[in-house]
Structures are given as C-alpha cells and as structure tokens.
Amino acid sequence: AALYVDAVYNNIDKHEGLTFIVATMFFAFQIYGDFAGYSLIAIGTAKLFGFKLMENFNRPYFSRSISEFWTRWHISLSTWFRDYLYIPLGGNRVTKSRWFFNLFITFVISGLWHGANWTFVVWGALNGIYLIIEVLFFKKNRSGLLNISITFILVNFTWIFFRANNISDALYIIQTIFTNPGKLYTGGGADVTAPIYALFGIFILLIVEFKNEFFNSSLKRFQIRSELVQMLVYSLLILIILYLGV
C-alpha cells in the first residue's frame, strides 16, 4: 500500500481527485497494518519472555463513532493522554465549555506528540472538533453499517493531513477531491502490481476482522486446530511475507 500512497502523495500535481481518495484509503490501511502489526509483534515477543502487554488496537475501523474509534486505536497512547493530560485538566467534570477545551487541547497536543509539523496539529485539532460535535449533536449509542461508514470517512479525512507533506499539499488534495474527480492512477511506484497486492491484503484483513467483530474469534478457533494445520498455515504466511517483503 505504501508504494501506491508514496507515489501519489509525493507527486500531488500529477494526480486527480479519485486517485487521492484511493491513496488516502490505502494509507488508512497502511498505517493500521504498520502500527497494529508491530504492536502485535511486541505483544507476541513479550509473551515469549512471560510478559503480557495490553491490547493496542481493537479493530478500530469498525467503530461506530469517533469517540469509539479512540477507544480502539492506539489504546496505550490514548489511555496515557487520558490519565496524564485529559483527567488532570478536569476531564468532563467541569463546565461544558471547559470540557470542550479539555477535549480539544488533549488532541492538539497528541498531534504534536506525533511530530513538529502543522499537519499533525491540524490532524489532532480535527479529531478534537469531531468529538465536540459528537457530544453536542449525536447520541452515544449508535450502531449499523451507516455509522461505521461515516466514521471511516471522517477518519480518512483526517489522514489526509496526517500523511500530506505540508498543509498546502493537504489543502490541494482536498480541493482536488471536491472539484476534479478525474481518472484513477493505476500504477504503484516501482511496481505496478502494488495496488493489486494491497487490495488483496486489505480484503483478507477485512474478512478476518469482520469475523472477529461480529462472530467468533478466528484466532481462538485456529488455536484449537491440530499442530499440523497450524504449522502449515504458519509456513504459508512466512512464505507470503518473504515473497511480498522484498
């Protein structure tokens, strides 16, 4: 996915709106696969030494609201900001205006935590604004595919700022999406098959996560299989990693 995303976001003057939409969605899964992936590696490695680390991602793209998203995405950092910034500021046990300020400033600072770039500040500010709007106008208990889709779209909009090289690039991308849909770029940097691999990976990921979200855990069902089946699956996954990881 990164090959396609980099080819688009590092050459924005050569692309049109539809391409930016696809690249941003690819980036959503790139950063998730990257971040949740090495979180799982850390959790697995820790288990080898007898330590149990907290879950860091819990299928965040199935969230039904922005507030739910932030209970599922980068849980260790979110809880740290909650405990050491949001709650000491007063949390929600203050006046409503101060509560909104606490939400907003917590996310702005979380943006700065990611890097000294205005794009991260805007990304954090947008999430803070989302949460304030959610508190003001929407009920907490929401469900259904529509809310999952809306949340995913809103999160993707913030990813534009997170991935863009600077604010002007982000604004150009947003403007182009709304004014010039254009054609879809089908390359992927050095390898034109990159988007195909990315789509295949995203498809498999979504199937597994959908099953885990709404049905029984795939991992638990896999762990009761015979050792031979487990070894065959592990071997296949290792071969895929070796092939695609070049």
Short mmCIF file of C-alpha atoms in Angstrom, two decimals:
data_model
loop_
_atom_site.label_atom_id
_atom_site.label_comp_id
_atom_site.label_asym_id
_atom_site.label_seq_id
_atom_site.Cartn_x
_atom_site.Cartn_y
_atom_site.Cartn_z
CA ALA A 1 0.00 0.00 0.00
CA ALA A 2 2.86 2.38 0.85
CA LEU A 3 4.24 2.16 -2.69
CA TYR A 4 0.98 3.49 -4.10
CA VAL A 5 0.47 6.08 -1.34
CA ASP A 6 4.01 7.46 -1.70
CA ALA A 7 3.72 7.63 -5.48
CA VAL A 8 0.57 9.76 -5.12
CA TYR A 9 1.27 11.92 -2.06
CA ASN A 10 4.83 12.77 -3.14
CA ASN A 11 3.66 13.86 -6.62
CA ILE A 12 0.32 15.55 -5.98
CA ASP A 13 0.47 17.78 -9.06
CA LYS A 14 0.30 14.68 -11.28
CA HIS A 15 -2.88 13.20 -9.81
CA GLU A 16 -6.61 13.87 -9.60
CA GLY A 17 -9.38 13.53 -7.04
CA LEU A 18 -10.30 9.86 -7.42
CA THR A 19 -6.66 8.87 -7.08
CA PHE A 20 -6.33 10.91 -3.87
CA ILE A 21 -9.40 9.16 -2.41
CA VAL A 22 -7.98 5.70 -3.17
CA ALA A 23 -4.50 6.65 -1.94
CA THR A 24 -5.93 8.01 1.32
CA MET A 25 -7.91 4.81 1.90
CA PHE A 26 -4.75 2.82 1.16
CA PHE A 27 -2.91 4.96 3.70
CA ALA A 28 -5.60 4.21 6.30
CA PHE A 29 -4.79 0.51 5.97
CA GLN A 30 -1.07 1.11 5.54
CA ILE A 31 -0.76 2.93 8.86
CA TYR A 32 -3.08 0.44 10.55
CA GLY A 33 -1.22 -2.60 9.22
CA ASP A 34 2.10 -0.98 10.06
CA PHE A 35 1.20 0.24 13.54
CA ALA A 36 -1.08 -2.57 14.72
CA GLY A 37 1.31 -5.02 13.10
CA TYR A 38 4.37 -4.06 15.09
CA SER A 39 2.24 -3.67 18.23
CA LEU A 40 1.26 -7.32 17.80
CA ILE A 41 4.92 -8.23 17.22
CA ALA A 42 5.78 -6.52 20.51
CA ILE A 43 2.94 -8.30 22.33
CA GLY A 44 3.99 -11.66 20.86
CA THR A 45 7.67 -11.13 21.66
CA ALA A 46 6.80 -10.12 25.23
CA LYS A 47 4.80 -13.33 25.64
CA LEU A 48 7.93 -15.33 24.79
CA PHE A 49 9.51 -13.79 27.90
CA GLY A 50 6.46 -14.27 30.11
CA PHE A 51 5.06 -10.73 29.98
CA LYS A 52 1.51 -9.85 28.98
CA LEU A 53 1.18 -6.44 27.31
CA MET A 54 -2.10 -4.59 26.83
CA GLU A 55 -4.01 -4.77 23.57
CA ASN A 56 -3.13 -1.72 21.47
CA PHE A 57 -5.62 -1.93 18.57
CA ASN A 58 -9.11 -3.40 18.62
CA ARG A 59 -10.48 -3.37 15.08
CA PRO A 60 -10.76 0.46 15.01
CA TYR A 61 -12.24 0.72 11.51
CA PHE A 62 -15.39 -0.99 12.76
CA SER A 63 -16.02 1.89 15.16
CA ARG A 64 -19.47 3.47 15.04
CA SER A 65 -18.34 6.90 16.24
CA ILE A 66 -15.16 8.95 16.64
CA SER A 67 -15.25 8.52 20.42
CA GLU A 68 -15.42 4.74 19.94
CA PHE A 69 -12.58 4.93 17.41
CA TRP A 70 -10.33 6.46 20.06
CA THR A 71 -11.09 3.62 22.45
CA ARG A 72 -9.91 1.17 19.78
CA TRP A 73 -6.96 2.96 18.10
CA HIS A 74 -3.50 3.13 19.75
CA ILE A 75 -5.09 2.30 23.11
CA SER A 76 -1.86 2.61 25.09
CA LEU A 77 -1.27 6.22 23.97
CA SER A 78 -4.94 7.19 24.21
CA THR A 79 -5.14 5.97 27.80
CA TRP A 80 -1.85 7.72 28.63
CA PHE A 81 -3.19 11.06 27.37
CA ARG A 82 -6.44 10.42 29.23
CA ASP A 83 -4.70 9.69 32.53
CA TYR A 84 -1.91 12.28 32.40
CA LEU A 85 -3.43 15.19 30.47
CA TYR A 86 -7.21 14.99 29.98
CA ILE A 87 -8.13 13.99 33.56
CA PRO A 88 -5.64 16.37 35.27
CA LEU A 89 -7.16 19.20 33.17
CA GLY A 90 -10.52 18.30 34.70
CA GLY A 91 -11.84 15.82 32.15
CA ASN A 92 -15.61 16.12 31.81
CA ARG A 93 -16.18 17.06 35.47
CA VAL A 94 -16.10 20.74 34.66
CA THR A 95 -18.30 23.24 32.84
CA LYS A 96 -19.28 22.23 29.33
CA SER A 97 -17.13 24.92 27.72
CA ARG A 98 -14.10 23.82 29.79
CA TRP A 99 -14.85 20.18 28.92
CA PHE A 100 -14.74 21.04 25.22
CA PHE A 101 -11.46 22.88 25.76
CA ASN A 102 -10.01 19.83 27.53
CA LEU A 103 -11.01 17.57 24.65
CA PHE A 104 -9.62 19.95 22.05
CA ILE A 105 -6.29 20.68 23.73
CA THR A 106 -5.70 17.00 24.50
CA PHE A 107 -5.97 16.09 20.82
CA VAL A 108 -3.94 19.08 19.65
CA ILE A 109 -1.11 18.03 21.98
CA SER A 110 -1.48 14.41 20.85
CA GLY A 111 -0.97 15.72 17.32
CA LEU A 112 2.23 17.49 18.37
CA TRP A 113 3.36 14.25 20.01
CA HIS A 114 3.49 12.69 16.51
CA GLY A 115 5.87 15.36 15.18
CA ALA A 116 6.68 19.05 14.98
CA ASN A 117 4.65 19.71 11.86
CA TRP A 118 1.49 21.76 11.37
CA THR A 119 -0.10 18.80 9.57
CA PHE A 120 -0.10 16.82 12.83
CA VAL A 121 -1.53 19.78 14.75
CA VAL A 122 -4.41 20.08 12.28
CA TRP A 123 -4.94 16.30 12.43
CA GLY A 124 -5.23 16.45 16.21
CA ALA A 125 -7.43 19.56 16.13
CA LEU A 126 -9.84 17.92 13.65
CA ASN A 127 -10.27 14.92 15.94
CA GLY A 128 -10.92 17.24 18.86
CA ILE A 129 -13.55 19.12 16.83
CA TYR A 130 -15.15 15.81 15.77
CA LEU A 131 -15.55 14.80 19.41
CA ILE A 132 -17.03 18.17 20.42
CA ILE A 133 -19.58 17.98 17.56
CA GLU A 134 -20.38 14.41 18.54
CA VAL A 135 -21.08 15.43 22.16
CA LEU A 136 -23.26 18.35 21.04
CA PHE A 137 -25.36 16.75 18.35
CA PHE A 138 -25.24 12.96 18.39
CA LYS A 139 -26.34 10.20 20.72
CA LYS A 140 -23.75 7.88 22.24
CA ASN A 141 -25.39 4.58 21.35
CA ARG A 142 -25.23 4.27 17.59
CA SER A 143 -24.94 1.15 15.51
CA GLY A 144 -25.14 -0.10 11.98
CA LEU A 145 -23.14 -0.12 8.78
CA LEU A 146 -24.01 3.53 8.01
CA ASN A 147 -22.36 4.81 11.18
CA ILE A 148 -19.32 2.60 10.61
CA SER A 149 -19.02 4.03 7.08
CA ILE A 150 -19.43 7.66 8.22
CA THR A 151 -16.83 7.20 10.95
CA PHE A 152 -14.42 5.61 8.47
CA ILE A 153 -14.87 8.52 6.04
CA LEU A 154 -14.30 11.10 8.78
CA VAL A 155 -11.17 9.31 9.98
CA ASN A 156 -9.88 9.13 6.40
CA PHE A 157 -10.36 12.87 6.02
CA THR A 158 -8.02 13.45 8.97
CA TRP A 159 -5.50 11.01 7.48
CA ILE A 160 -5.07 13.42 4.55
CA PHE A 161 -3.42 15.91 6.91
CA PHE A 162 -1.50 13.19 8.75
CA ARG A 163 0.08 11.88 5.53
CA ALA A 164 0.46 15.09 3.50
CA ASN A 165 3.94 16.58 3.36
CA ASN A 166 2.63 20.00 4.39
CA ILE A 167 -0.59 21.97 4.91
CA SER A 168 -0.68 23.37 1.38
CA ASP A 169 -0.43 19.84 -0.07
CA ALA A 170 -3.30 18.69 2.15
CA LEU A 171 -5.50 21.62 1.11
CA TYR A 172 -4.68 21.00 -2.56
CA ILE A 173 -5.65 17.32 -2.21
CA ILE A 174 -8.96 18.20 -0.51
CA GLN A 175 -9.78 20.85 -3.13
CA THR A 176 -8.99 18.44 -5.97
CA ILE A 177 -11.17 15.70 -4.48
CA PHE A 178 -14.19 18.03 -4.48
CA THR A 179 -13.54 19.83 -7.77
CA ASN A 180 -11.72 17.41 -10.08
CA PRO A 181 -12.55 13.70 -9.67
CA GLY A 182 -10.59 12.83 -12.81
CA LYS A 183 -9.12 9.41 -13.53
CA LEU A 184 -7.66 6.76 -11.26
CA TYR A 185 -3.91 6.26 -11.25
CA THR A 186 -3.28 2.51 -11.53
CA GLY A 187 0.49 2.41 -11.01
CA GLY A 188 2.27 1.95 -7.71
CA GLY A 189 5.71 3.48 -7.88
CA ALA A 190 8.33 0.92 -8.85
CA ASP A 191 5.85 -1.95 -9.12
CA VAL A 192 2.52 -1.60 -10.95
CA THR A 193 1.25 -4.72 -9.12
CA ALA A 194 1.50 -2.95 -5.75
CA PRO A 195 -2.17 -1.81 -5.72
CA ILE A 196 -3.30 -5.36 -6.51
CA TYR A 197 -1.30 -6.79 -3.62
CA ALA A 198 -2.60 -4.02 -1.38
CA LEU A 199 -6.23 -4.68 -2.31
CA PHE A 200 -5.77 -8.40 -1.75
CA GLY A 201 -4.25 -7.80 1.67
CA ILE A 202 -6.95 -5.32 2.67
CA PHE A 203 -9.65 -7.76 1.52
CA ILE A 204 -8.23 -10.59 3.66
CA LEU A 205 -7.77 -8.25 6.62
CA LEU A 206 -11.37 -7.04 6.44
CA ILE A 207 -12.75 -10.59 6.22
CA VAL A 208 -10.80 -11.68 9.31
CA GLU A 209 -11.67 -8.53 11.26
CA PHE A 210 -15.33 -8.69 10.25
CA LYS A 211 -15.49 -12.26 11.52
CA ASN A 212 -13.75 -11.30 14.78
CA GLU A 213 -16.02 -8.28 15.26
CA PHE A 214 -19.38 -9.90 14.67
CA PHE A 215 -18.78 -13.63 15.12
CA ASN A 216 -16.35 -15.91 16.98
CA SER A 217 -12.66 -15.10 17.21
CA SER A 218 -10.73 -16.54 14.27
CA LEU A 219 -7.58 -16.81 16.40
CA LYS A 220 -9.25 -18.86 19.13
CA ARG A 221 -10.80 -21.20 16.57
CA PHE A 222 -7.41 -21.55 14.86
CA GLN A 223 -5.64 -22.35 18.13
CA ILE A 224 -7.77 -25.46 18.69
CA ARG A 225 -6.75 -26.90 15.33
CA SER A 226 -4.15 -29.66 15.13
CA GLU A 227 -0.47 -28.75 15.30
CA LEU A 228 -0.02 -29.92 11.71
CA VAL A 229 -2.68 -27.48 10.45
CA GLN A 230 -1.17 -24.65 12.48
CA MET A 231 2.34 -25.37 11.15
CA LEU A 232 1.10 -25.44 7.56
CA VAL A 233 -0.68 -22.10 7.97
CA TYR A 234 2.34 -20.52 9.68
CA SER A 235 4.62 -21.79 6.90
CA LEU A 236 2.31 -20.35 4.24
CA LEU A 237 2.22 -16.97 5.99
CA ILE A 238 6.02 -16.92 6.29
CA LEU A 239 6.37 -17.66 2.57
CA ILE A 240 3.93 -14.83 1.75
CA ILE A 241 5.93 -12.42 3.95
CA LEU A 242 9.19 -13.46 2.29
CA TYR A 243 7.69 -13.05 -1.18
CA LEU A 244 5.94 -9.70 -0.61
CA GLY A 245 8.55 -8.29 1.75
CA VAL A 246 11.30 -7.89 -0.86
#
